[in-house]
Amino acid sequence: VRGLSKELDQGKTVYEAELLIQGKSKDMLIDETGAVIETEEQVALNSLPAAVRTALRKAAGKGRITLVEAVSKNGALAFYEAHVNTRGKVTEIKVSPDGQPL
């Protein structure tokens, strides 16, 4: 466990657990009932479907992809999020599970 926090999300109390599992980050957002409502799990770029890799690389342009996370909401994969470093500026890009830009 790397960290625990209590936050307000759209007016509701949620808890975030930041974990490190076998060297990869995993963040979990949990509601007041204990239900996991969102997870962000670090994944390797080369493990993603080809359409997703292509879309992320295209969106990153000349930037370097430094981290990719699979984001699930209510137990289902919602999108992939990549952190991109372009000349020292870090931005995030998101694509759907089939590689469509979001």
GROMACS .gro file of N, CA, C and O in nm:
model
  408
    1VAL      N    1   0.086  -0.117   0.000
    1VAL     CA    2   0.000   0.000   0.000
    1VAL      C    3   0.091   0.123   0.000
    1VAL      O    4   0.172   0.141   0.090
    2ARG      N    5   0.074   0.205  -0.103
    2ARG     CA    6   0.155   0.327  -0.114
    2ARG      C    7   0.085   0.447  -0.054
    2ARG      O    8   0.147   0.544  -0.017
    3GLY      N    9  -0.049   0.442  -0.051
    3GLY     CA   10  -0.122   0.555   0.005
    3GLY      C   11  -0.271   0.527   0.013
    3GLY      O   12  -0.325   0.446  -0.063
    4LEU      N   13  -0.335   0.594   0.107
    4LEU     CA   14  -0.480   0.587   0.124
    4LEU      C   15  -0.530   0.729   0.142
    4LEU      O   16  -0.466   0.810   0.209
    5SER      N   17  -0.644   0.760   0.081
    5SER     CA   18  -0.699   0.894   0.097
    5SER      C   19  -0.851   0.889   0.091
    5SER      O   20  -0.911   0.795   0.039
    6LYS      N   21  -0.911   0.993   0.146
    6LYS     CA   22  -1.056   1.011   0.145
    6LYS      C   23  -1.082   1.137   0.064
    6LYS      O   24  -1.017   1.241   0.087
    7GLU      N   25  -1.173   1.129  -0.032
    7GLU     CA   26  -1.198   1.241  -0.123
    7GLU      C   27  -1.347   1.261  -0.145
    7GLU      O   28  -1.426   1.172  -0.116
    8LEU      N   29  -1.381   1.375  -0.201
    8LEU     CA   30  -1.518   1.399  -0.248
    8LEU      C   31  -1.517   1.389  -0.400
    8LEU      O   32  -1.434   1.452  -0.466
    9ASP      N   33  -1.605   1.307  -0.454
    9ASP     CA   34  -1.616   1.290  -0.599
    9ASP      C   35  -1.762   1.313  -0.635
    9ASP      O   36  -1.848   1.233  -0.602
   10GLN      N   37  -1.788   1.426  -0.702
   10GLN     CA   38  -1.924   1.465  -0.739
   10GLN      C   39  -2.015   1.467  -0.617
   10GLN      O   40  -2.127   1.418  -0.619
   11GLY      N   41  -1.962   1.520  -0.506
   11GLY     CA   42  -2.040   1.536  -0.385
   11GLY      C   43  -2.050   1.412  -0.297
   11GLY      O   44  -2.114   1.416  -0.193
   12LYS      N   45  -1.989   1.302  -0.339
   12LYS     CA   46  -1.995   1.178  -0.261
   12LYS      C   47  -1.857   1.144  -0.206
   12LYS      O   48  -1.756   1.165  -0.273
   13THR      N   49  -1.855   1.089  -0.086
   13THR     CA   50  -1.729   1.047  -0.025
   13THR      C   51  -1.681   0.919  -0.089
   13THR      O   52  -1.757   0.823  -0.104
   14VAL      N   53  -1.555   0.918  -0.132
   14VAL     CA   54  -1.490   0.799  -0.187
   14VAL      C   55  -1.353   0.785  -0.123
   14VAL      O   56  -1.298   0.879  -0.069
   15TYR      N   57  -1.301   0.665  -0.132
   15TYR     CA   58  -1.170   0.635  -0.077
   15TYR      C   59  -1.081   0.586  -0.189
   15TYR      O   60  -1.125   0.511  -0.276
   16GLU      N   61  -0.956   0.630  -0.188
   16GLU     CA   62  -0.861   0.587  -0.291
   16GLU      C   63  -0.748   0.511  -0.224
   16GLU      O   64  -0.688   0.557  -0.128
   17ALA      N   65  -0.721   0.393  -0.278
   17ALA     CA   66  -0.608   0.312  -0.233
   17ALA      C   67  -0.507   0.308  -0.346
   17ALA      O   68  -0.542   0.272  -0.459
   18GLU      N   69  -0.385   0.350  -0.317
   18GLU     CA   70  -0.277   0.346  -0.415
   18GLU      C   71  -0.188   0.227  -0.380
   18GLU      O   72  -0.130   0.224  -0.271
   19LEU      N   73  -0.179   0.131  -0.471
   19LEU     CA   74  -0.108   0.007  -0.446
   19LEU      C   75   0.009  -0.010  -0.542
   19LEU      O   76   0.008   0.047  -0.652
   20LEU      N   77   0.104  -0.092  -0.502
   20LEU     CA   78   0.213  -0.133  -0.589
   20LEU      C   79   0.215  -0.286  -0.584
   20LEU      O   80   0.238  -0.344  -0.478
   21ILE      N   81   0.183  -0.348  -0.697
   21ILE     CA   82   0.173  -0.494  -0.705
   21ILE      C   83   0.272  -0.544  -0.808
   21ILE      O   84   0.260  -0.510  -0.927
   22GLN      N   85   0.370  -0.622  -0.765
   22GLN     CA   86   0.473  -0.676  -0.852
   22GLN      C   87   0.535  -0.567  -0.940
   22GLN      O   88   0.553  -0.585  -1.060
   23GLY      N   89   0.563  -0.452  -0.880
   23GLY     CA   90   0.631  -0.343  -0.950
   23GLY      C   91   0.542  -0.256  -1.037
   23GLY      O   92   0.590  -0.164  -1.100
   24LYS      N   93   0.411  -0.282  -1.039
   24LYS     CA   94   0.319  -0.202  -1.121
   24LYS      C   95   0.216  -0.135  -1.031
   24LYS      O   96   0.171  -0.193  -0.933
   25SER      N   97   0.180  -0.012  -1.068
   25SER     CA   98   0.085   0.063  -0.987
   25SER      C   99  -0.058   0.019  -1.016
   25SER      O  100  -0.092  -0.022  -1.127
   26LYS      N  101  -0.140   0.026  -0.912
   26LYS     CA  102  -0.283  -0.001  -0.925
   26LYS      C  103  -0.353   0.088  -0.824
   26LYS      O  104  -0.325   0.082  -0.705
   27ASP      N  105  -0.441   0.174  -0.873
   27ASP     CA  106  -0.518   0.263  -0.787
   27ASP      C  107  -0.664   0.219  -0.791
   27ASP      O  108  -0.717   0.185  -0.898
   28MET      N  109  -0.726   0.218  -0.674
   28MET     CA  110  -0.865   0.176  -0.664
   28MET      C  111  -0.947   0.286  -0.598
   28MET      O  112  -0.906   0.341  -0.496
   29LEU      N  113  -1.062   0.318  -0.655
   29LEU     CA  114  -1.155   0.413  -0.599
   29LEU      C  115  -1.272   0.333  -0.543
   29LEU      O  116  -1.333   0.254  -0.615
   30ILE      N  117  -1.300   0.352  -0.415
   30ILE     CA  118  -1.398   0.270  -0.344
   30ILE      C  119  -1.504   0.361  -0.284
   30ILE      O  120  -1.471   0.465  -0.224
   31ASP      N  121  -1.633   0.324  -0.300
   31ASP     CA  122  -1.740   0.407  -0.244
   31ASP      C  123  -1.762   0.375  -0.097
   31ASP      O  124  -1.696   0.288  -0.040
   32GLU      N  125  -1.855   0.447  -0.036
   32GLU     CA  126  -1.880   0.431   0.108
   32GLU      C  127  -1.930   0.293   0.146
   32GLU      O  128  -1.918   0.251   0.261
   33THR      N  129  -1.986   0.218   0.050
   33THR     CA  130  -2.036   0.083   0.080
   33THR      C  131  -1.926  -0.022   0.069
   33THR      O  132  -1.947  -0.138   0.100
   34GLY      N  133  -1.809   0.018   0.020
   34GLY     CA  134  -1.698  -0.075   0.001
   34GLY      C  135  -1.688  -0.128  -0.140
   34GLY      O  136  -1.600  -0.208  -0.171
   35ALA      N  137  -1.775  -0.084  -0.229
   35ALA     CA  138  -1.772  -0.129  -0.369
   35ALA      C  139  -1.662  -0.056  -0.445
   35ALA      O  140  -1.646   0.065  -0.433
   36VAL      N  141  -1.587  -0.131  -0.525
   36VAL     CA  142  -1.484  -0.072  -0.610
   36VAL      C  143  -1.554  -0.012  -0.731
   36VAL      O  144  -1.619  -0.083  -0.808
   37ILE      N  145  -1.542   0.119  -0.747
   37ILE     CA  146  -1.610   0.185  -0.859
   37ILE      C  147  -1.517   0.219  -0.975
   37ILE      O  148  -1.564   0.240  -1.086
   38GLU      N  149  -1.387   0.222  -0.947
   38GLU     CA  150  -1.292   0.249  -1.056
   38GLU      C  151  -1.156   0.195  -1.018
   38GLU      O  152  -1.115   0.202  -0.903
   39THR      N  153  -1.086   0.139  -1.118
   39THR     CA  154  -0.948   0.098  -1.099
   39THR      C  155  -0.864   0.154  -1.214
   39THR      O  156  -0.912   0.167  -1.326
   40GLU      N  157  -0.741   0.188  -1.181
   40GLU     CA  158  -0.643   0.228  -1.281
   40GLU      C  159  -0.524   0.136  -1.260
   40GLU      O  160  -0.460   0.140  -1.155
   41GLU      N  161  -0.497   0.052  -1.359
   41GLU     CA  162  -0.391  -0.048  -1.345
   41GLU      C  163  -0.287  -0.030  -1.453
   41GLU      O  164  -0.319  -0.029  -1.573
   42GLN      N  165  -0.161  -0.016  -1.412
   42GLN     CA  166  -0.052   0.001  -1.506
   42GLN      C  167  -0.039  -0.123  -1.594
   42GLN      O  168  -0.042  -0.236  -1.545
   43VAL      N  169  -0.026  -0.100  -1.725
   43VAL     CA  170  -0.008  -0.209  -1.820
   43VAL      C  171   0.107  -0.175  -1.914
   43VAL      O  172   0.139  -0.058  -1.934
   44ALA      N  173   0.167  -0.276  -1.971
   44ALA     CA  174   0.275  -0.255  -2.068
   44ALA      C  175   0.215  -0.218  -2.203
   44ALA      O  176   0.117  -0.279  -2.247
   45LEU      N  177   0.273  -0.119  -2.268
   45LEU     CA  178   0.225  -0.074  -2.398
   45LEU      C  179   0.220  -0.190  -2.497
   45LEU      O  180   0.123  -0.206  -2.571
   46ASN      N  181   0.323  -0.275  -2.496
   46ASN     CA  182   0.328  -0.384  -2.594
   46ASN      C  183   0.228  -0.496  -2.564
   46ASN      O  184   0.211  -0.586  -2.646
   47SER      N  185   0.159  -0.490  -2.449
   47SER     CA  186   0.058  -0.592  -2.417
   47SER      C  187  -0.081  -0.553  -2.468
   47SER      O  188  -0.174  -0.634  -2.462
   48LEU      N  189  -0.095  -0.432  -2.519
   48LEU     CA  190  -0.225  -0.381  -2.561
   48LEU      C  191  -0.260  -0.429  -2.702
   48LEU      O  192  -0.171  -0.459  -2.783
   49PRO      N  193  -0.390  -0.431  -2.734
   49PRO     CA  194  -0.429  -0.463  -2.872
   49PRO      C  195  -0.364  -0.367  -2.972
   49PRO      O  196  -0.341  -0.249  -2.940
   50ALA      N  197  -0.337  -0.415  -3.090
   50ALA     CA  198  -0.267  -0.335  -3.192
   50ALA      C  199  -0.337  -0.202  -3.218
   50ALA      O  200  -0.271  -0.098  -3.231
   51ALA      N  201  -0.469  -0.201  -3.226
   51ALA     CA  202  -0.542  -0.078  -3.255
   51ALA      C  203  -0.522   0.025  -3.144
   51ALA      O  204  -0.511   0.145  -3.170
   52VAL      N  205  -0.513  -0.020  -3.021
   52VAL     CA  206  -0.492   0.070  -2.907
   52VAL      C  207  -0.350   0.125  -2.910
   52VAL      O  208  -0.329   0.246  -2.894
   53ARG      N  209  -0.251   0.039  -2.932
   53ARG     CA  210  -0.112   0.086  -2.941
   53ARG      C  211  -0.096   0.190  -3.051
   53ARG      O  212  -0.035   0.295  -3.031
   54THR      N  213  -0.153   0.162  -3.167
   54THR     CA  214  -0.143   0.253  -3.281
   54THR      C  215  -0.207   0.388  -3.248
   54THR      O  216  -0.148   0.493  -3.274
   55ALA      N  217  -0.325   0.386  -3.187
   55ALA     CA  218  -0.396   0.510  -3.155
   55ALA      C  219  -0.318   0.591  -3.050
   55ALA      O  220  -0.309   0.714  -3.062
   56LEU      N  221  -0.263   0.524  -2.950
   56LEU     CA  222  -0.186   0.595  -2.847
   56LEU      C  223  -0.061   0.657  -2.907
   56LEU      O  224  -0.028   0.774  -2.879
   57ARG      N  225   0.010   0.581  -2.989
   57ARG     CA  226   0.132   0.634  -3.051
   57ARG      C  227   0.101   0.752  -3.143
   57ARG      O  228   0.174   0.851  -3.147
   58LYS      N  229  -0.009   0.742  -3.217
   58LYS     CA  230  -0.048   0.851  -3.307
   58LYS      C  231  -0.082   0.976  -3.226
   58LYS      O  232  -0.038   1.086  -3.259
   59ALA      N  233  -0.160   0.959  -3.119
   59ALA     CA  234  -0.199   1.073  -3.036
   59ALA      C  235  -0.079   1.134  -2.964
   59ALA      O  236  -0.075   1.254  -2.939
   60ALA      N  237   0.020   1.052  -2.930
   60ALA     CA  238   0.139   1.102  -2.861
   60ALA      C  239   0.227   1.185  -2.953
   60ALA      O  240   0.304   1.269  -2.906
   61GLY      N  241   0.216   1.164  -3.083
   61GLY     CA  242   0.297   1.240  -3.177
   61GLY      C  243   0.445   1.222  -3.149
   61GLY      O  244   0.494   1.110  -3.140
   62LYS      N  245   0.517   1.332  -3.130
   62LYS     CA  246   0.660   1.326  -3.103
   62LYS      C  247   0.691   1.306  -2.956
   62LYS      O  248   0.807   1.295  -2.917
   63GLY      N  249   0.586   1.300  -2.874
   63GLY     CA  250   0.606   1.279  -2.731
   63GLY      C  251   0.641   1.134  -2.701
   63GLY      O  252   0.621   1.044  -2.783
   64ARG      N  253   0.691   1.111  -2.579
   64ARG     CA  254   0.729   0.977  -2.535
   64ARG      C  255   0.626   0.926  -2.436
   64ARG      O  256   0.596   0.993  -2.337
   65ILE      N  257   0.568   0.809  -2.463
   65ILE     CA  258   0.471   0.748  -2.372
   65ILE      C  259   0.549   0.691  -2.254
   65ILE      O  260   0.635   0.604  -2.272
   66THR      N  261   0.520   0.742  -2.134
   66THR     CA  262   0.594   0.700  -2.015
   66THR      C  263   0.517   0.603  -1.926
   66THR      O  264   0.577   0.533  -1.846
   67LEU      N  265   0.384   0.600  -1.940
   67LEU     CA  266   0.302   0.513  -1.856
   67LEU      C  267   0.169   0.490  -1.926
   67LEU      O  268   0.113   0.583  -1.986
   68VAL      N  269   0.119   0.368  -1.920
   68VAL     CA  270  -0.014   0.337  -1.973
   68VAL      C  271  -0.093   0.267  -1.864
   68VAL      O  272  -0.041   0.178  -1.796
   69GLU      N  273  -0.219   0.309  -1.847
   69GLU     CA  274  -0.307   0.247  -1.749
   69GLU      C  275  -0.436   0.201  -1.815
   69GLU      O  276  -0.488   0.270  -1.903
   70ALA      N  277  -0.484   0.085  -1.772
   70ALA     CA  278  -0.616   0.037  -1.812
   70ALA      C  279  -0.712   0.085  -1.704
   70ALA      O  280  -0.693   0.056  -1.585
   71VAL      N  281  -0.813   0.161  -1.742
   71VAL     CA  282  -0.908   0.217  -1.647
   71VAL      C  283  -1.040   0.142  -1.660
   71VAL      O  284  -1.099   0.136  -1.769
   72SER      N  285  -1.082   0.084  -1.548
   72SER     CA  286  -1.209   0.010  -1.543
   72SER      C  287  -1.305   0.082  -1.451
   72SER      O  288  -1.265   0.134  -1.347
   73LYS      N  289  -1.431   0.086  -1.492
   73LYS     CA  290  -1.536   0.145  -1.409
   73LYS      C  291  -1.643   0.040  -1.385
   73LYS      O  292  -1.690  -0.024  -1.480
   74ASN      N  293  -1.677   0.022  -1.259
   74ASN     CA  294  -1.777  -0.078  -1.219
   74ASN      C  295  -1.747  -0.216  -1.277
   74ASN      O  296  -1.836  -0.286  -1.325
   75GLY      N  297  -1.619  -0.252  -1.278
   75GLY     CA  298  -1.578  -0.386  -1.320
   75GLY      C  299  -1.558  -0.407  -1.469
   75GLY      O  300  -1.521  -0.516  -1.511
   76ALA      N  301  -1.580  -0.305  -1.552
   76ALA     CA  302  -1.564  -0.320  -1.697
   76ALA      C  303  -1.459  -0.222  -1.749
   76ALA      O  304  -1.455  -0.106  -1.707
   77LEU      N  305  -1.376  -0.268  -1.842
   77LEU     CA  306  -1.276  -0.182  -1.903
   77LEU      C  307  -1.344  -0.064  -1.971
   77LEU      O  308  -1.429  -0.083  -2.058
   78ALA      N  309  -1.307   0.057  -1.931
   78ALA     CA  310  -1.369   0.178  -1.986
   78ALA      C  311  -1.281   0.243  -2.093
   78ALA      O  312  -1.330   0.284  -2.198
   79PHE      N  313  -1.149   0.253  -2.064
   79PHE     CA  314  -1.058   0.316  -2.159
   79PHE      C  315  -0.915   0.292  -2.115
   79PHE      O  316  -0.889   0.243  -2.005
   80TYR      N  317  -0.821   0.329  -2.202
   80TYR     CA  318  -0.679   0.328  -2.170
   80TYR      C  319  -0.633   0.473  -2.162
   80TYR      O  320  -0.677   0.557  -2.240
   81GLU      N  321  -0.545   0.499  -2.067
   81GLU     CA  322  -0.493   0.634  -2.047
   81GLU      C  323  -0.341   0.627  -2.051
   81GLU      O  324  -0.281   0.543  -1.985
   82ALA      N  325  -0.281   0.713  -2.130
   82ALA     CA  326  -0.135   0.716  -2.141
   82ALA      C  327  -0.083   0.852  -2.096
   82ALA      O  328  -0.144   0.955  -2.124
   83HIS      N  329   0.030   0.850  -2.025
   83HIS     CA  330   0.099   0.972  -1.988
   83HIS      C  331   0.208   0.993  -2.093
   83HIS      O  332   0.286   0.902  -2.122
   84VAL      N  333   0.210   1.112  -2.150
   84VAL     CA  334   0.302   1.144  -2.259
   84VAL      C  335   0.391   1.261  -2.219
   84VAL      O  336   0.341   1.365  -2.175
   85ASN      N  337   0.522   1.243  -2.234
   85ASN     CA  338   0.618   1.349  -2.203
   85ASN      C  339   0.666   1.408  -2.335
   85ASN      O  340   0.727   1.339  -2.416
   86THR      N  341   0.635   1.536  -2.354
   86THR     CA  342   0.679   1.608  -2.473
   86THR      C  343   0.761   1.728  -2.428
   86THR      O  344   0.706   1.824  -2.373
   87ARG      N  345   0.892   1.716  -2.443
   87ARG     CA  346   0.984   1.824  -2.404
   87ARG      C  347   0.962   1.868  -2.260
   87ARG      O  348   0.954   1.987  -2.230
   88GLY      N  349   0.946   1.772  -2.171
   88GLY     CA  350   0.931   1.800  -2.029
   88GLY      C  351   0.790   1.828  -1.981
   88GLY      O  352   0.765   1.838  -1.862
   89LYS      N  353   0.695   1.841  -2.073
   89LYS     CA  354   0.556   1.865  -2.036
   89LYS      C  355   0.481   1.732  -2.044
   89LYS      O  356   0.480   1.666  -2.148
   90VAL      N  357   0.417   1.693  -1.932
   90VAL     CA  358   0.344   1.567  -1.928
   90VAL      C  359   0.196   1.592  -1.949
   90VAL      O  360   0.136   1.677  -1.882
   91THR      N  361   0.137   1.520  -2.044
   91THR     CA  362  -0.005   1.527  -2.071
   91THR      C  363  -0.063   1.386  -2.068
   91THR      O  364   0.011   1.288  -2.068
   92GLU      N  365  -0.195   1.377  -2.067
   92GLU     CA  366  -0.263   1.248  -2.069
   92GLU      C  367  -0.347   1.238  -2.195
   92GLU      O  368  -0.408   1.336  -2.238
   93ILE      N  369  -0.347   1.119  -2.253
   93ILE     CA  370  -0.434   1.091  -2.367
   93ILE      C  371  -0.515   0.966  -2.334
   93ILE      O  372  -0.469   0.879  -2.261
   94LYS      N  373  -0.636   0.960  -2.389
   94LYS     CA  374  -0.724   0.847  -2.361
   94LYS      C  375  -0.778   0.791  -2.491
   94LYS      O  376  -0.810   0.867  -2.583
   95VAL      N  377  -0.788   0.659  -2.496
   95VAL     CA  378  -0.851   0.593  -2.610
   95VAL      C  379  -0.943   0.483  -2.557
   95VAL      O  380  -0.921   0.427  -2.448
   96SER      N  381  -1.044   0.451  -2.634
   96SER     CA  382  -1.139   0.346  -2.597
   96SER      C  383  -1.072   0.210  -2.611
   96SER      O  384  -0.965   0.197  -2.671
   97PRO      N  385  -1.134   0.104  -2.559
   97PRO     CA  386  -1.077  -0.030  -2.570
   97PRO      C  387  -1.056  -0.078  -2.715
   97PRO      O  388  -0.977  -0.168  -2.739
   98ASP      N  389  -1.125  -0.013  -2.811
   98ASP     CA  390  -1.104  -0.051  -2.951
   98ASP      C  391  -1.015   0.048  -3.025
   98ASP      O  392  -0.999   0.042  -3.146
   99GLY      N  393  -0.954   0.143  -2.950
   99GLY     CA  394  -0.855   0.232  -3.009
   99GLY      C  395  -0.909   0.366  -3.059
   99GLY      O  396  -0.835   0.443  -3.119
  100GLN      N  397  -1.034   0.397  -3.032
  100GLN     CA  398  -1.090   0.525  -3.076
  100GLN      C  399  -1.049   0.636  -2.978
  100GLN      O  400  -1.056   0.617  -2.857
  101PRO      N  401  -1.008   0.753  -3.029
  101PRO     CA  402  -0.970   0.863  -2.940
  101PRO      C  403  -1.089   0.909  -2.856
  101PRO      O  404  -1.202   0.908  -2.903
  102LEU      N  405  -1.060   0.947  -2.732
  102LEU     CA  406  -1.164   1.000  -2.644
  102LEU      C  407  -1.135   1.145  -2.609
  102LEU      O  408  -1.024   1.187  -2.608
   0.00000   0.00000   0.00000
